[in-house]
Protein backbone atom coordinates (compact mmCIF):
# COMPACT_ATOMS: atom_id res chain seq x y z
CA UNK A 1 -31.80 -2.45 -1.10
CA UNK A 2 -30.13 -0.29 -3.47
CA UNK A 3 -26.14 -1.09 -3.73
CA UNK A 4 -23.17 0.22 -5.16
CA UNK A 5 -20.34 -2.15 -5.75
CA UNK A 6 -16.86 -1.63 -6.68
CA UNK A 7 -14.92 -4.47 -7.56
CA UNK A 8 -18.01 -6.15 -8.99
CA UNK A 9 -16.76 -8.15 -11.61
CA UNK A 10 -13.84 -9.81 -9.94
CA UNK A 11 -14.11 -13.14 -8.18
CA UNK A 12 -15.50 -12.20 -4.84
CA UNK A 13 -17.28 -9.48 -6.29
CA UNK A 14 -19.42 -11.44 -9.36
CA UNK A 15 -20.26 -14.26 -7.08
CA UNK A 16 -21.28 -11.46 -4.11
CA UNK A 17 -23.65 -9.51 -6.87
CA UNK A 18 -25.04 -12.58 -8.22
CA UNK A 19 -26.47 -13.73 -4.46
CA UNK A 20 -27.54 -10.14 -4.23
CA UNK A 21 -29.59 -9.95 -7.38
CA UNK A 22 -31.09 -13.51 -6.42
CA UNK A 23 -32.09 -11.72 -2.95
CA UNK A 24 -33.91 -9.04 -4.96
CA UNK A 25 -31.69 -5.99 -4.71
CA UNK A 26 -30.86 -3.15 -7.05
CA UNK A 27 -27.59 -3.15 -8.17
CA UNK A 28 -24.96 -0.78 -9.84
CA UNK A 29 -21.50 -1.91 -10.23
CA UNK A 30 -18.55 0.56 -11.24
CA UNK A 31 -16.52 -1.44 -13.72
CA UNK A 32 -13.43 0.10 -15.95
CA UNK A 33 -14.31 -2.57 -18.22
CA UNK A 34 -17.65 -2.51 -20.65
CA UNK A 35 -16.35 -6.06 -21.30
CA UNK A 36 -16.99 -7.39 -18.01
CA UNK A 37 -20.33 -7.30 -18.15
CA UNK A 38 -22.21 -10.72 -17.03
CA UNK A 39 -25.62 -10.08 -15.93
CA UNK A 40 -28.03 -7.59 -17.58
CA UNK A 41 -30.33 -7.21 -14.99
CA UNK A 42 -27.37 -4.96 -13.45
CA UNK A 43 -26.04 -1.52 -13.88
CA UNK A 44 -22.68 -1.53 -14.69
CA UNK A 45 -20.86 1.87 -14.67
CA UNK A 46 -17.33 2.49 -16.37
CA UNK A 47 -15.46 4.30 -14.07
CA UNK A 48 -11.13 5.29 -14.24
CA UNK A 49 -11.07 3.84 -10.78
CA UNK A 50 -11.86 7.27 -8.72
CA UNK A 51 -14.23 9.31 -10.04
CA UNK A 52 -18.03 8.24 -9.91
CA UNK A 53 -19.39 10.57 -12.35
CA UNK A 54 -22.80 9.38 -12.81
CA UNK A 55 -25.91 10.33 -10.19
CA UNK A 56 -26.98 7.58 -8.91
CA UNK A 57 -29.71 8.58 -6.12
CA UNK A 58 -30.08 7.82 -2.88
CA UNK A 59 -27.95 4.64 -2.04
CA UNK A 60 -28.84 2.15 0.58
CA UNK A 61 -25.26 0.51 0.79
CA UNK A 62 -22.27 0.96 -0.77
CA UNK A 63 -19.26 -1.73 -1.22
CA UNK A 64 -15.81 -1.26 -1.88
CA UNK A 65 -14.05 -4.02 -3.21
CA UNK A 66 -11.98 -2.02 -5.59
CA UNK A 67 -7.69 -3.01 -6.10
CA UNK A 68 -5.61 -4.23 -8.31
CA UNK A 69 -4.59 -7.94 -7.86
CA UNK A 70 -1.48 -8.48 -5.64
CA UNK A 71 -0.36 -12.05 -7.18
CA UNK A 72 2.16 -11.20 -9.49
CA UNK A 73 5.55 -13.40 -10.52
CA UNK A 74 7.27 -10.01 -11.40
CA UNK A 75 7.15 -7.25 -8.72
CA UNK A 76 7.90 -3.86 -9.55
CA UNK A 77 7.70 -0.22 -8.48
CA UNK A 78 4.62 0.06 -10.68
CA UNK A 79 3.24 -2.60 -9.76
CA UNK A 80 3.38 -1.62 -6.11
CA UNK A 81 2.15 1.40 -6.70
CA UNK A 82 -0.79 0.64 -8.59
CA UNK A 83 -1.60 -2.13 -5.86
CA UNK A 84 -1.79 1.26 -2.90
CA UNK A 85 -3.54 3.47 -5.41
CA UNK A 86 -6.27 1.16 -6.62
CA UNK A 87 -7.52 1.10 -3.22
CA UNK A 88 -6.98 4.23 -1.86
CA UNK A 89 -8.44 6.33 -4.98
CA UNK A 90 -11.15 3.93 -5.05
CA UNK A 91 -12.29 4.38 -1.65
CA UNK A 92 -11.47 8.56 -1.83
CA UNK A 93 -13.61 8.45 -4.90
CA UNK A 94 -16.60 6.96 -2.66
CA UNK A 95 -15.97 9.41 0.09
CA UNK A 96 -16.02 12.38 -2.65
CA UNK A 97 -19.22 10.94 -4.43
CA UNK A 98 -21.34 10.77 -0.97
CA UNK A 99 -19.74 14.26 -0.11
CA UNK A 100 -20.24 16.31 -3.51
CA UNK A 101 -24.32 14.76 -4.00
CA UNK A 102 -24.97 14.66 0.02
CA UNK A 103 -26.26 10.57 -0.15
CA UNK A 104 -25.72 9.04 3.14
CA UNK A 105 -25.72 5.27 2.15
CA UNK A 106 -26.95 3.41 5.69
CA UNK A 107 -24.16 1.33 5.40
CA UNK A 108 -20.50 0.65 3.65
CA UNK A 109 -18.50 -2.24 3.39
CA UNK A 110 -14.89 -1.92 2.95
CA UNK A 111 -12.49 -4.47 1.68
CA UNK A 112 -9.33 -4.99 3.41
CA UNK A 113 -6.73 -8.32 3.89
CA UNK A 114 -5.91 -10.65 7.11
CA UNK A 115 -2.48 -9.21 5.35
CA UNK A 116 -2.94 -6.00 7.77
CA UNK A 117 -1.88 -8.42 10.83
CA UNK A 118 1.79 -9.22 8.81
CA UNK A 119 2.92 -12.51 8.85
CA UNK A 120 2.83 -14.28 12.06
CA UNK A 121 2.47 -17.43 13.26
CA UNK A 122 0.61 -15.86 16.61
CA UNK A 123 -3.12 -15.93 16.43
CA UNK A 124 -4.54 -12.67 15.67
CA UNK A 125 -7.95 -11.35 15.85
CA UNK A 126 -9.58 -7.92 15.05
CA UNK A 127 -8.35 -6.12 18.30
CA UNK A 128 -4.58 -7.00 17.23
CA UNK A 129 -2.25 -4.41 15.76
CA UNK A 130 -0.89 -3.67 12.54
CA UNK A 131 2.33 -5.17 10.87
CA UNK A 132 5.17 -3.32 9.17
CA UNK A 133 5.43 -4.73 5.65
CA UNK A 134 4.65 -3.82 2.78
CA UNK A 135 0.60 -5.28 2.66
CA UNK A 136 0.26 -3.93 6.23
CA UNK A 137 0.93 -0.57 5.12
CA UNK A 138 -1.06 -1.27 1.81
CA UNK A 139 -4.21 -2.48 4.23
CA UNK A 140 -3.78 0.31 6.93
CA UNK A 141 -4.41 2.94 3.69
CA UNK A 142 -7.41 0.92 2.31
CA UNK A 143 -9.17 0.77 5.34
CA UNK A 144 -8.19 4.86 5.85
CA UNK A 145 -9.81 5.68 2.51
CA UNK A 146 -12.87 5.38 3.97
CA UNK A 147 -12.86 6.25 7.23
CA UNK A 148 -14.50 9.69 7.07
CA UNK A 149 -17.84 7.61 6.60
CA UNK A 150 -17.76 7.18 10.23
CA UNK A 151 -17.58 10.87 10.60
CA UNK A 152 -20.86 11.25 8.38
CA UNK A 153 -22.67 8.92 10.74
CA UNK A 154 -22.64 6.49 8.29
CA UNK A 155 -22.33 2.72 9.72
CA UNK A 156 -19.10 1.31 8.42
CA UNK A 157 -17.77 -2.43 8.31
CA UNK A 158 -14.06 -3.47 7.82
CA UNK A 159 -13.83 -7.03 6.41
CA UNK A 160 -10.61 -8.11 6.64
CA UNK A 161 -10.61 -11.22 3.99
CA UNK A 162 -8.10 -13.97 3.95
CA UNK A 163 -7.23 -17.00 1.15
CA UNK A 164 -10.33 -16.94 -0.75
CA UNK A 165 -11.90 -20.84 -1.79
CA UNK A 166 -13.93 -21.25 -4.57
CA UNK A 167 -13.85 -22.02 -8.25
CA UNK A 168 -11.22 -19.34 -9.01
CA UNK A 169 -8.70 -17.51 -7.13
CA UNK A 170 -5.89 -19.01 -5.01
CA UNK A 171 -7.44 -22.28 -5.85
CA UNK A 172 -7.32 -21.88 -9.58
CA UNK A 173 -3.35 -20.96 -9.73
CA UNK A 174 -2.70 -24.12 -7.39
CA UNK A 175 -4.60 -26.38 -9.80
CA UNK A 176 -3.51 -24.92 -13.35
CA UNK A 177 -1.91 -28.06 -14.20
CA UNK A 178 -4.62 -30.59 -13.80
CA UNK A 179 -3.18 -33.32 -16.03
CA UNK A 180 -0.25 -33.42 -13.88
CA UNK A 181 -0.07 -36.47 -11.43
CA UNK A 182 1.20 -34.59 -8.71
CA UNK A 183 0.86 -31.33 -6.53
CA UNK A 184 3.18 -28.25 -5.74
CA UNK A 185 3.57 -27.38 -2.10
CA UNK A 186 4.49 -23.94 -2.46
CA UNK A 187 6.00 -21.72 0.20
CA UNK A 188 7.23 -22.84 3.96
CA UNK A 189 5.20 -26.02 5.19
CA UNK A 190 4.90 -24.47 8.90
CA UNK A 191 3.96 -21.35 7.76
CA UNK A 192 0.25 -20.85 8.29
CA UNK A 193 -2.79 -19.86 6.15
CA UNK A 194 -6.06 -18.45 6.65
CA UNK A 195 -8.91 -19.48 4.58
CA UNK A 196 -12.65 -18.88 4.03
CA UNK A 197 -15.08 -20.63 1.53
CA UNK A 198 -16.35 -18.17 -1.01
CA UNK A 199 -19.79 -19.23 -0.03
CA UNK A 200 -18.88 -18.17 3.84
CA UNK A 201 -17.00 -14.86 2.64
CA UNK A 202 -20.53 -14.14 0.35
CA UNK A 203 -22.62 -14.90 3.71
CA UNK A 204 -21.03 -12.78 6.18
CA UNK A 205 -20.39 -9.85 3.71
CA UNK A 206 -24.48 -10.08 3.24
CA UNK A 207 -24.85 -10.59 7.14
CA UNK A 208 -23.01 -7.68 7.78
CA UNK A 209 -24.69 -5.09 5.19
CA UNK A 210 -28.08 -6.47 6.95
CA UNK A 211 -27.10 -6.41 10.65
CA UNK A 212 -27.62 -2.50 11.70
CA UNK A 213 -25.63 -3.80 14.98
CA UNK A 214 -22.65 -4.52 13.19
CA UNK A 215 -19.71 -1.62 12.42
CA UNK A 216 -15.88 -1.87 13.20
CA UNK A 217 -12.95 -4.54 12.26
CA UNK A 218 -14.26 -7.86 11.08
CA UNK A 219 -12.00 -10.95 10.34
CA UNK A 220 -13.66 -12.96 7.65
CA UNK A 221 -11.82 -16.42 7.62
CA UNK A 222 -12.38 -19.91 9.10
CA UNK A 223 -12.44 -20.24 12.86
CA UNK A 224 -9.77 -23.10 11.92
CA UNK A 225 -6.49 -21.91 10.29
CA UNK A 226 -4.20 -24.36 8.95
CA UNK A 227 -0.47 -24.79 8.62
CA UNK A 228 0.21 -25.07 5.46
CA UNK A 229 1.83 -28.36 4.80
CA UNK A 230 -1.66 -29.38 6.25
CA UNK A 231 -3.34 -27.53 3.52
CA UNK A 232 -1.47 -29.04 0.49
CA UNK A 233 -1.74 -32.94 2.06
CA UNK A 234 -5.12 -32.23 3.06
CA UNK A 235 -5.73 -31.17 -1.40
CA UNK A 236 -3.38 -33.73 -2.44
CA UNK A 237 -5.25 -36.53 -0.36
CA UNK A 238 -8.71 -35.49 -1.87
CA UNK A 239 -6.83 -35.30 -5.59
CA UNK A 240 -4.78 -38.34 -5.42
CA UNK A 241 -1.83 -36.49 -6.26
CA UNK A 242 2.02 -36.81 -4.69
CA UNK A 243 2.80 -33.86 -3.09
CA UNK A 244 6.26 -32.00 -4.59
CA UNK A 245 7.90 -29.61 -2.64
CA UNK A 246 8.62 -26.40 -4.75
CA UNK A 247 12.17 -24.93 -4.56
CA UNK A 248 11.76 -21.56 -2.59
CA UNK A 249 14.56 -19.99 -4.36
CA UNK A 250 13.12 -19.74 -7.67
CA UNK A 251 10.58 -17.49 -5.78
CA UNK A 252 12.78 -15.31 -4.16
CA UNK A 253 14.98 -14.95 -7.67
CA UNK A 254 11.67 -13.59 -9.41
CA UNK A 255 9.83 -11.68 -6.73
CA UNK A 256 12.69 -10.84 -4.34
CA UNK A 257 11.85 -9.20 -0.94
CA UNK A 258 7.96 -9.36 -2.43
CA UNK A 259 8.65 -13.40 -2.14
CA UNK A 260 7.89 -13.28 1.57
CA UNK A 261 4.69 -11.22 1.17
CA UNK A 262 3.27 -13.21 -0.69
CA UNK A 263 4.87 -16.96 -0.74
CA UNK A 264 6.01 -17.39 2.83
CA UNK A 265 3.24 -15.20 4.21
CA UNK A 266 2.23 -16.81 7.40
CA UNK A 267 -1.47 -15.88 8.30
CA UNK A 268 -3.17 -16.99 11.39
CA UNK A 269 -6.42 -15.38 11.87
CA UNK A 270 -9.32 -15.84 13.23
CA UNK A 271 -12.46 -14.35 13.33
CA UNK A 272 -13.68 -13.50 16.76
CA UNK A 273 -15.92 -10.66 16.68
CA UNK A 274 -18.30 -11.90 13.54
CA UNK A 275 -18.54 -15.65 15.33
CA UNK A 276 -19.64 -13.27 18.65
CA UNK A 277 -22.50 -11.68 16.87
CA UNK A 278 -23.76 -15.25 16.00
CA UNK A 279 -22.78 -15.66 12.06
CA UNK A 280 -22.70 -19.61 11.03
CA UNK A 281 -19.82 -20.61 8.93
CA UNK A 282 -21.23 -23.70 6.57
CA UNK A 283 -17.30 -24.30 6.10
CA UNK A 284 -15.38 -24.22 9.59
CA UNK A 285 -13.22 -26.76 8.57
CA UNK A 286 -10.61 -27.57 5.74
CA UNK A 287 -11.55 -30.60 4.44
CA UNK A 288 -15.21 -29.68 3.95
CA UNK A 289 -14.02 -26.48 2.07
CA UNK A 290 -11.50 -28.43 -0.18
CA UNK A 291 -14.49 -31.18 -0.40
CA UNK A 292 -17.06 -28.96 -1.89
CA UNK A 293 -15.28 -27.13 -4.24
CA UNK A 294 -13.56 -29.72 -6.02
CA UNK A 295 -16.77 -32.11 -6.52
CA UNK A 296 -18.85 -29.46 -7.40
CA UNK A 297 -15.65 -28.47 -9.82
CA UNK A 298 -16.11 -32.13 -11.59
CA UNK A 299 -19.97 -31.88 -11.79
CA UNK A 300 -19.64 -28.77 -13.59
């Protein structure tokens, strides 16, 4: 296949391209940085973000990863605004480019969070409704900047991605101190958290630009979500490290009503419709997520 990506150099989106290219496929990623380039056997297009510029052809599948990181110690106005627009200009810029040069991709993948749910500690699954914070609203637009695809006849899949495992990510701001004897539990230890394996989140992104059955909502996170304080003894066990509880209020001091976005986010998803068309997770469960990725962390 031939594939557009957006998002292409970031951490789901490098390790996505790099399984593609193994598979075979033509790739083109739009990048807004010549400097991120890591593979020469692919395309990479700078783009500012909304405007594809460059004819590409016909396109087999497009997908949009596209947005600006939402971790951030400091939250401002900016910052919130560049975290809708991002995503929303990204995905009108797709809509515009099919439009104005009349490709009709077979299929597009768009990025969205488990954050669309809001934080809960209900179990949620693709047929549940929004939330009403701040990442809900952010999700509802990303998933809207795309949605005249469906009116082009063009099959469309919503992944709706939680906590992200792998060497990078989440995992690499919970383990920046590695010399340090002992771990940070950070945020509210009943809280819960939905995670996927990078490998799994690769897998069923690739399962679902293959499978002309699938279209609609798909949660992409373990069948198992965890409470947190499970999470962090579950890491510290496997590290050998004494677990610390963080003090919340140094949180809410820097980030303010952001802090409960983001640190004391509860998240408990699960992934109904994508384990209903058949898709094997080779991660279902924490341990053999956390288990992987650190050993194959020291063997590097």
């Amino acid at each position: 296949m031939k594939i557009l990506i957006t998002g292409g150099t970031g951490f789901i989106g490098k390790e996505l391209s790099l399984k593609l290219l193994e598979e075979g496929h033509t790739l083109y990623i739009l990048t807004r940085s010549v400097k991120k380039v890591f593979n020469k056997r692919i395309k990479f297009l700078v783009w500012d973000g909304k405007n594809i510029t460059e004819y590409l052809g016909e396109i087999d599948a497009i997908v949009n990863l596209a947005g600006e990181n939402i971790f951030s110690l400091i939250y401002s106005e900016n910052k919130k605004k560049r975290i809708v627009e991002s995503r929303v200009n990204a995905g009108r810029g797709i809509m515009e480019y099919i439009k104005s040069k009349g490709v009709r991709p077979r299929v597009l993948i768009q990025a969205s969070a488990t954050g669309y749910y809001g934080s809960s500690y209900e179990v949620k699954d693709e047929f549940s409704p929004a939330g009403s914070g701040f990442l809900s609203k952010v999700c509802v637009e990303w998933e809207k900047s795309t949605e005249e695809a469906e009116n082009l006849k063009i099959r469309r899949c919503i992944i709706r991605i939680g906590i992200v495992l792998g060497k990078g990510g989440f995992l690499s701001k919970v383990l920046s101190f590695p010399q340090i004897p002992f771990l940070f539990l950070i945020g509210e230890p009943q809280n819960f958290i939905s995670f996927i394996h990078i490998d799994d989140l690769i897998n069923a992104i690739i399962f679902l630009l293959k499978n002309e059955n699938s279209r609609g909502v798909y949660n992409l996170v373990s069948p198992n979500p965890v409470k947190l304080i499970d999470f962090y003894e579950t890491l510290s066990k496997i590290l050998n490290k004494r677990l610390i509880r963080f003090p919340n209020f140094i949180f809410k001091i820097l980030m303010g009503e952001m802090a409960d976005e983001i640190v004391f986010f509860s998240s408990r998803v699960i992934p109904r419709r994508i384990l209903e068309e058949n898709f094997k997770f080779l991660y279902p469960d924490l341990e053999g997520v956390l288990k992987d990725i650190l050993l194959s962390c020291k063997s590097v």
